[in-house]
């Protein structure tokens, strides 16, 4: 299964419309991928907090429409990172969507752990409350977003719900890049899953993004990793490796169903 990680920048000088057109050209230049993944809030720019309200869009908005059209024309699964979703109740969410090869939505996730440290996300956006796992031809797939990487309880639940592959779009700053690398490796290793993590590049509002998008296999091995700059990384994975690793080293089978019942 061929995967393309599209690690793009969202410079302050570029409008959303210009960026959507530029990224569409990048997507159309990718040959042979079966799954394409983009970073968190790439069209709006994660750190453009003052523009969140005006850049919010519905699931029929310009970002989703372009990605849906390209997914259908290329015949690929396309995880478009995330958008600022304008809900019908007036609330805004950081919403990620995986599109199928026909351009239709196959998985939707609204970021549960919205970020409040040196960020306005937590005050501007509403946290999600569901954690779907969807069965696709290449396995059971889930998606979480950026800061969600730091919460082991969320990952334990993904594992319990049967996820084989977890897609992680992010706008992770360069200042904490080693945390990004450590956590993506640790989550893959401890749950014996593929972690497909696509980060943003460049700078936004004076914040340098970390890049280093990566794919980690169920044994904790990094099988592809980008550098810090805007780029497209292609990688092949074998989804059957998940079950093979679990059969060879069945650590998940030794896990207790709950640990809060242990005596003191």
mmCIF file of C-alpha atoms in Angstrom:
data_model
loop_
_atom_site.group_PDB
_atom_site.id
_atom_site.type_symbol
_atom_site.label_atom_id
_atom_site.label_comp_id
_atom_site.label_asym_id
_atom_site.label_seq_id
_atom_site.Cartn_x
_atom_site.Cartn_y
_atom_site.Cartn_z
ATOM 1 C CA UNK A 1 0.000 0.000 0.000
ATOM 2 C CA UNK A 2 1.562 3.253 -1.160
ATOM 3 C CA UNK A 3 1.129 6.330 1.019
ATOM 4 C CA UNK A 4 1.969 9.968 0.264
ATOM 5 C CA UNK A 5 2.552 12.365 3.156
ATOM 6 C CA UNK A 6 2.049 15.904 1.848
ATOM 7 C CA UNK A 7 3.923 18.088 4.331
ATOM 8 C CA UNK A 8 2.893 21.609 3.313
ATOM 9 C CA UNK A 9 3.462 25.084 4.717
ATOM 10 C CA UNK A 10 0.776 27.718 5.335
ATOM 11 C CA UNK A 11 2.664 31.028 5.056
ATOM 12 C CA UNK A 12 1.013 34.183 6.407
ATOM 13 C CA UNK A 13 1.348 35.917 3.031
ATOM 14 C CA UNK A 14 -0.742 33.338 1.190
ATOM 15 C CA UNK A 15 -4.547 33.426 1.134
ATOM 16 C CA UNK A 16 -6.579 30.288 1.738
ATOM 17 C CA UNK A 17 -7.752 30.318 -1.868
ATOM 18 C CA UNK A 18 -4.177 30.574 -3.150
ATOM 19 C CA UNK A 19 -3.119 27.740 -0.850
ATOM 20 C CA UNK A 20 -5.968 25.460 -1.926
ATOM 21 C CA UNK A 21 -4.997 25.997 -5.574
ATOM 22 C CA UNK A 22 -1.314 25.364 -4.809
ATOM 23 C CA UNK A 23 -2.002 22.185 -2.834
ATOM 24 C CA UNK A 24 -4.371 20.916 -5.532
ATOM 25 C CA UNK A 25 -1.488 21.124 -8.003
ATOM 26 C CA UNK A 26 0.743 19.198 -5.569
ATOM 27 C CA UNK A 27 -1.904 16.489 -5.130
ATOM 28 C CA UNK A 28 -2.363 16.121 -8.886
ATOM 29 C CA UNK A 29 1.387 15.586 -9.254
ATOM 30 C CA UNK A 30 1.397 12.520 -6.987
ATOM 31 C CA UNK A 31 1.552 9.241 -8.885
ATOM 32 C CA UNK A 32 0.700 5.804 -7.561
ATOM 33 C CA UNK A 33 -0.457 6.599 -4.020
ATOM 34 C CA UNK A 34 -3.405 4.704 -2.545
ATOM 35 C CA UNK A 35 -3.632 6.972 0.497
ATOM 36 C CA UNK A 36 -2.687 10.671 0.649
ATOM 37 C CA UNK A 37 -2.455 12.535 3.971
ATOM 38 C CA UNK A 38 -2.279 16.308 4.626
ATOM 39 C CA UNK A 39 -1.513 18.233 7.870
ATOM 40 C CA UNK A 40 -3.858 19.795 10.421
ATOM 41 C CA UNK A 41 -5.630 23.013 9.349
ATOM 42 C CA UNK A 42 -3.291 23.527 6.392
ATOM 43 C CA UNK A 43 -5.768 25.612 4.362
ATOM 44 C CA UNK A 44 -6.630 28.017 7.190
ATOM 45 C CA UNK A 45 -3.255 27.859 8.960
ATOM 46 C CA UNK A 46 -3.361 26.552 12.542
ATOM 47 C CA UNK A 47 -1.819 29.663 14.129
ATOM 48 C CA UNK A 48 -4.079 32.149 12.303
ATOM 49 C CA UNK A 49 -6.368 32.291 15.342
ATOM 50 C CA UNK A 50 -7.722 35.785 14.593
ATOM 51 C CA UNK A 51 -9.095 34.481 11.285
ATOM 52 C CA UNK A 52 -10.697 31.279 12.565
ATOM 53 C CA UNK A 53 -14.241 32.629 12.382
ATOM 54 C CA UNK A 54 -13.918 33.989 8.850
ATOM 55 C CA UNK A 55 -12.023 30.898 7.609
ATOM 56 C CA UNK A 56 -14.497 28.405 9.085
ATOM 57 C CA UNK A 57 -16.272 26.320 6.485
ATOM 58 C CA UNK A 58 -18.893 23.626 6.278
ATOM 59 C CA UNK A 59 -18.289 20.113 5.018
ATOM 60 C CA UNK A 60 -19.285 21.464 1.581
ATOM 61 C CA UNK A 61 -16.730 24.290 1.780
ATOM 62 C CA UNK A 62 -13.771 25.049 -0.513
ATOM 63 C CA UNK A 63 -11.198 22.773 1.180
ATOM 64 C CA UNK A 64 -13.458 19.741 1.327
ATOM 65 C CA UNK A 65 -14.789 20.318 -2.179
ATOM 66 C CA UNK A 66 -11.322 20.493 -3.734
ATOM 67 C CA UNK A 67 -10.105 17.406 -1.860
ATOM 68 C CA UNK A 68 -13.249 15.440 -2.681
ATOM 69 C CA UNK A 69 -12.907 16.269 -6.378
ATOM 70 C CA UNK A 70 -9.231 15.282 -6.437
ATOM 71 C CA UNK A 71 -9.804 12.050 -4.475
ATOM 72 C CA UNK A 72 -12.469 10.970 -6.976
ATOM 73 C CA UNK A 73 -10.455 11.949 -10.042
ATOM 74 C CA UNK A 74 -7.290 10.207 -8.780
ATOM 75 C CA UNK A 75 -9.212 7.260 -7.288
ATOM 76 C CA UNK A 76 -7.405 7.449 -3.927
ATOM 77 C CA UNK A 77 -8.227 7.612 -0.245
ATOM 78 C CA UNK A 78 -7.409 11.160 0.820
ATOM 79 C CA UNK A 79 -7.146 12.291 4.455
ATOM 80 C CA UNK A 80 -7.252 16.041 4.047
ATOM 81 C CA UNK A 81 -5.877 16.901 7.474
ATOM 82 C CA UNK A 82 -8.483 19.128 9.070
ATOM 83 C CA UNK A 83 -10.568 22.267 8.642
ATOM 84 C CA UNK A 84 -12.194 24.737 10.986
ATOM 85 C CA UNK A 85 -15.696 23.385 10.703
ATOM 86 C CA UNK A 86 -18.635 25.750 11.083
ATOM 87 C CA UNK A 87 -21.297 23.686 12.801
ATOM 88 C CA UNK A 88 -24.997 24.283 12.421
ATOM 89 C CA UNK A 89 -25.173 25.342 16.077
ATOM 90 C CA UNK A 90 -22.674 28.168 15.567
ATOM 91 C CA UNK A 91 -19.812 26.274 17.211
ATOM 92 C CA UNK A 92 -16.446 25.748 15.533
ATOM 93 C CA UNK A 93 -14.546 22.446 15.526
ATOM 94 C CA UNK A 94 -11.158 21.192 14.345
ATOM 95 C CA UNK A 95 -12.550 18.505 12.054
ATOM 96 C CA UNK A 96 -10.620 15.927 10.059
ATOM 97 C CA UNK A 97 -12.072 13.803 7.285
ATOM 98 C CA UNK A 98 -10.941 10.783 5.320
ATOM 99 C CA UNK A 99 -12.375 10.655 1.817
ATOM 100 C CA UNK A 100 -12.795 7.465 -0.182
ATOM 101 C CA UNK A 101 -11.763 6.890 -3.823
ATOM 102 C CA UNK A 102 -15.208 8.076 -4.915
ATOM 103 C CA UNK A 103 -14.715 11.384 -3.089
ATOM 104 C CA UNK A 104 -17.263 10.609 -0.386
ATOM 105 C CA UNK A 105 -16.608 10.842 3.352
ATOM 106 C CA UNK A 106 -15.660 7.532 5.009
ATOM 107 C CA UNK A 107 -14.417 8.824 8.394
ATOM 108 C CA UNK A 108 -14.912 12.024 10.379
ATOM 109 C CA UNK A 109 -13.164 13.035 13.610
ATOM 110 C CA UNK A 110 -13.479 16.225 15.651
ATOM 111 C CA UNK A 111 -10.373 16.929 17.750
ATOM 112 C CA UNK A 112 -11.007 15.951 21.361
ATOM 113 C CA UNK A 113 -8.023 17.584 23.093
ATOM 114 C CA UNK A 114 -8.074 21.171 21.834
ATOM 115 C CA UNK A 115 -4.830 22.945 22.720
ATOM 116 C CA UNK A 116 -4.582 25.821 25.208
ATOM 117 C CA UNK A 117 -0.837 26.254 25.835
ATOM 118 C CA UNK A 118 0.338 29.367 23.942
ATOM 119 C CA UNK A 119 -2.643 28.758 21.685
ATOM 120 C CA UNK A 120 -6.174 30.150 21.344
ATOM 121 C CA UNK A 121 -7.549 26.895 19.978
ATOM 122 C CA UNK A 122 -9.101 25.791 23.275
ATOM 123 C CA UNK A 123 -10.959 29.083 23.676
ATOM 124 C CA UNK A 124 -12.154 29.299 20.068
ATOM 125 C CA UNK A 125 -13.077 25.723 19.220
ATOM 126 C CA UNK A 126 -15.380 23.116 20.718
ATOM 127 C CA UNK A 127 -13.891 19.743 21.603
ATOM 128 C CA UNK A 128 -15.158 16.611 19.910
ATOM 129 C CA UNK A 129 -16.758 13.734 21.788
ATOM 130 C CA UNK A 130 -16.577 10.680 19.541
ATOM 131 C CA UNK A 131 -13.820 8.296 18.503
ATOM 132 C CA UNK A 132 -14.795 6.328 15.381
ATOM 133 C CA UNK A 133 -12.851 3.443 13.841
ATOM 134 C CA UNK A 134 -13.816 2.488 10.287
ATOM 135 C CA UNK A 135 -13.058 -0.729 8.416
ATOM 136 C CA UNK A 136 -11.493 -0.105 4.995
ATOM 137 C CA UNK A 137 -9.901 -2.452 2.441
ATOM 138 C CA UNK A 138 -6.495 -1.916 4.069
ATOM 139 C CA UNK A 139 -7.571 -2.379 7.692
ATOM 140 C CA UNK A 140 -9.373 -0.754 10.604
ATOM 141 C CA UNK A 141 -8.539 2.946 10.426
ATOM 142 C CA UNK A 142 -8.918 5.790 12.898
ATOM 143 C CA UNK A 143 -7.766 9.390 12.979
ATOM 144 C CA UNK A 144 -6.808 11.704 15.814
ATOM 145 C CA UNK A 145 -5.253 15.175 15.643
ATOM 146 C CA UNK A 146 -1.922 16.610 16.850
ATOM 147 C CA UNK A 147 -2.197 17.266 20.639
ATOM 148 C CA UNK A 148 -4.229 14.035 20.982
ATOM 149 C CA UNK A 149 -0.880 12.244 20.644
ATOM 150 C CA UNK A 150 -0.116 13.073 24.281
ATOM 151 C CA UNK A 151 -3.043 11.218 25.868
ATOM 152 C CA UNK A 152 -2.443 7.483 26.413
ATOM 153 C CA UNK A 153 -6.045 6.820 27.475
ATOM 154 C CA UNK A 154 -7.264 7.913 24.057
ATOM 155 C CA UNK A 155 -4.812 5.553 22.359
ATOM 156 C CA UNK A 156 -5.746 2.683 24.662
ATOM 157 C CA UNK A 157 -9.358 3.160 23.592
ATOM 158 C CA UNK A 158 -8.390 3.235 19.910
ATOM 159 C CA UNK A 159 -6.541 -0.016 20.439
ATOM 160 C CA UNK A 160 -9.497 -1.544 22.287
ATOM 161 C CA UNK A 161 -11.777 -0.511 19.416
ATOM 162 C CA UNK A 162 -9.568 -2.441 16.998
ATOM 163 C CA UNK A 163 -7.610 0.228 15.121
ATOM 164 C CA UNK A 164 -4.803 -1.133 12.906
ATOM 165 C CA UNK A 165 -3.804 2.198 11.367
ATOM 166 C CA UNK A 166 -4.058 5.624 13.027
ATOM 167 C CA UNK A 167 -3.667 8.761 10.906
ATOM 168 C CA UNK A 168 -2.372 11.846 12.735
ATOM 169 C CA UNK A 169 -2.503 15.241 10.980
ATOM 170 C CA UNK A 170 -0.687 17.915 12.996
ATOM 171 C CA UNK A 171 0.612 21.463 13.267
ATOM 172 C CA UNK A 172 3.299 20.510 15.803
ATOM 173 C CA UNK A 173 5.871 23.242 16.531
ATOM 174 C CA UNK A 174 9.580 22.718 15.940
ATOM 175 C CA UNK A 175 10.258 23.643 19.591
ATOM 176 C CA UNK A 176 8.809 20.274 20.669
ATOM 177 C CA UNK A 177 9.858 18.218 17.648
ATOM 178 C CA UNK A 178 11.535 15.485 19.728
ATOM 179 C CA UNK A 179 8.273 14.969 21.640
ATOM 180 C CA UNK A 180 6.580 14.461 18.241
ATOM 181 C CA UNK A 181 9.119 11.862 17.209
ATOM 182 C CA UNK A 182 9.049 10.090 20.577
ATOM 183 C CA UNK A 183 5.265 9.956 20.888
ATOM 184 C CA UNK A 184 4.581 8.780 17.320
ATOM 185 C CA UNK A 185 7.079 5.950 17.801
ATOM 186 C CA UNK A 186 5.796 5.055 21.277
ATOM 187 C CA UNK A 187 2.122 4.918 20.232
ATOM 188 C CA UNK A 188 2.894 2.605 17.311
ATOM 189 C CA UNK A 189 5.063 0.312 19.445
ATOM 190 C CA UNK A 190 2.814 0.068 22.504
ATOM 191 C CA UNK A 191 -0.341 -0.667 20.478
ATOM 192 C CA UNK A 192 1.342 -2.572 17.603
ATOM 193 C CA UNK A 193 -0.246 -0.405 14.927
ATOM 194 C CA UNK A 194 0.829 1.770 12.020
ATOM 195 C CA UNK A 195 1.023 5.469 12.897
ATOM 196 C CA UNK A 196 0.836 7.694 9.807
ATOM 197 C CA UNK A 197 1.669 11.202 10.996
ATOM 198 C CA UNK A 198 1.677 14.257 8.707
ATOM 199 C CA UNK A 199 2.921 17.517 10.210
ATOM 200 C CA UNK A 200 2.963 21.086 8.883
ATOM 201 C CA UNK A 201 6.128 22.861 7.708
ATOM 202 C CA UNK A 202 7.234 26.483 7.464
ATOM 203 C CA UNK A 203 6.292 29.316 9.818
ATOM 204 C CA UNK A 204 2.974 30.845 10.847
ATOM 205 C CA UNK A 205 2.628 33.995 12.948
ATOM 206 C CA UNK A 206 6.254 33.670 14.040
ATOM 207 C CA UNK A 207 5.910 30.003 15.063
ATOM 208 C CA UNK A 208 8.191 27.519 13.286
ATOM 209 C CA UNK A 209 6.440 24.238 12.535
ATOM 210 C CA UNK A 210 8.305 21.002 13.085
ATOM 211 C CA UNK A 211 7.860 19.068 9.832
ATOM 212 C CA UNK A 212 9.344 15.557 10.119
ATOM 213 C CA UNK A 213 6.170 13.817 9.028
ATOM 214 C CA UNK A 214 6.696 10.115 9.552
ATOM 215 C CA UNK A 215 5.329 6.595 9.296
ATOM 216 C CA UNK A 216 6.060 4.148 12.106
ATOM 217 C CA UNK A 217 5.327 0.429 11.791
ATOM 218 C CA UNK A 218 3.783 -1.881 14.449
ATOM 219 C CA UNK A 219 7.265 -2.836 15.661
ATOM 220 C CA UNK A 220 8.153 0.777 16.411
ATOM 221 C CA UNK A 221 10.395 1.137 13.371
ATOM 222 C CA UNK A 222 10.407 4.445 11.506
ATOM 223 C CA UNK A 223 10.001 3.482 7.855
ATOM 224 C CA UNK A 224 9.799 7.017 6.448
ATOM 225 C CA UNK A 225 10.512 10.468 7.807
ATOM 226 C CA UNK A 226 10.570 13.888 6.144
ATOM 227 C CA UNK A 227 12.925 16.726 6.917
ATOM 228 C CA UNK A 228 11.778 20.132 8.190
ATOM 229 C CA UNK A 229 10.739 21.691 4.858
ATOM 230 C CA UNK A 230 7.730 21.429 2.583
ATOM 231 C CA UNK A 231 7.882 18.110 0.746
ATOM 232 C CA UNK A 232 6.023 14.980 -0.329
ATOM 233 C CA UNK A 233 7.180 11.664 1.149
ATOM 234 C CA UNK A 234 6.186 8.389 -0.500
ATOM 235 C CA UNK A 235 6.299 5.120 1.421
ATOM 236 C CA UNK A 236 5.087 1.534 1.007
ATOM 237 C CA UNK A 237 3.539 -0.361 3.914
ATOM 238 C CA UNK A 238 2.097 -3.838 4.261
ATOM 239 C CA UNK A 239 -1.070 -3.614 6.397
ATOM 240 C CA UNK A 240 -0.796 -7.367 7.112
ATOM 241 C CA UNK A 241 2.251 -6.543 9.237
ATOM 242 C CA UNK A 242 -0.033 -5.518 12.111
ATOM 243 C CA UNK A 243 -1.356 -9.021 12.673
ATOM 244 C CA UNK A 244 2.039 -10.590 11.993
ATOM 245 C CA UNK A 245 3.685 -8.497 14.725
ATOM 246 C CA UNK A 246 0.863 -9.222 17.173
ATOM 247 C CA UNK A 247 1.114 -12.957 16.473
ATOM 248 C CA UNK A 248 4.885 -12.968 16.909
ATOM 249 C CA UNK A 249 4.927 -10.880 20.115
ATOM 250 C CA UNK A 250 1.417 -10.964 21.643
ATOM 251 C CA UNK A 251 1.813 -8.193 24.207
ATOM 252 C CA UNK A 252 -1.694 -6.823 23.608
ATOM 253 C CA UNK A 253 -3.138 -10.172 24.639
ATOM 254 C CA UNK A 254 -1.374 -9.849 28.007
ATOM 255 C CA UNK A 255 -2.878 -6.446 28.720
ATOM 256 C CA UNK A 256 -5.389 -6.268 31.567
ATOM 257 C CA UNK A 257 -8.865 -4.987 30.657
ATOM 258 C CA UNK A 258 -8.525 -2.327 33.382
ATOM 259 C CA UNK A 259 -5.788 -1.168 35.772
ATOM 260 C CA UNK A 260 -7.762 1.056 38.118
ATOM 261 C CA UNK A 261 -9.060 -2.021 39.942
ATOM 262 C CA UNK A 262 -5.587 -3.059 41.168
ATOM 263 C CA UNK A 263 -5.019 -2.985 44.903
ATOM 264 C CA UNK A 264 -2.810 -0.409 46.619
#
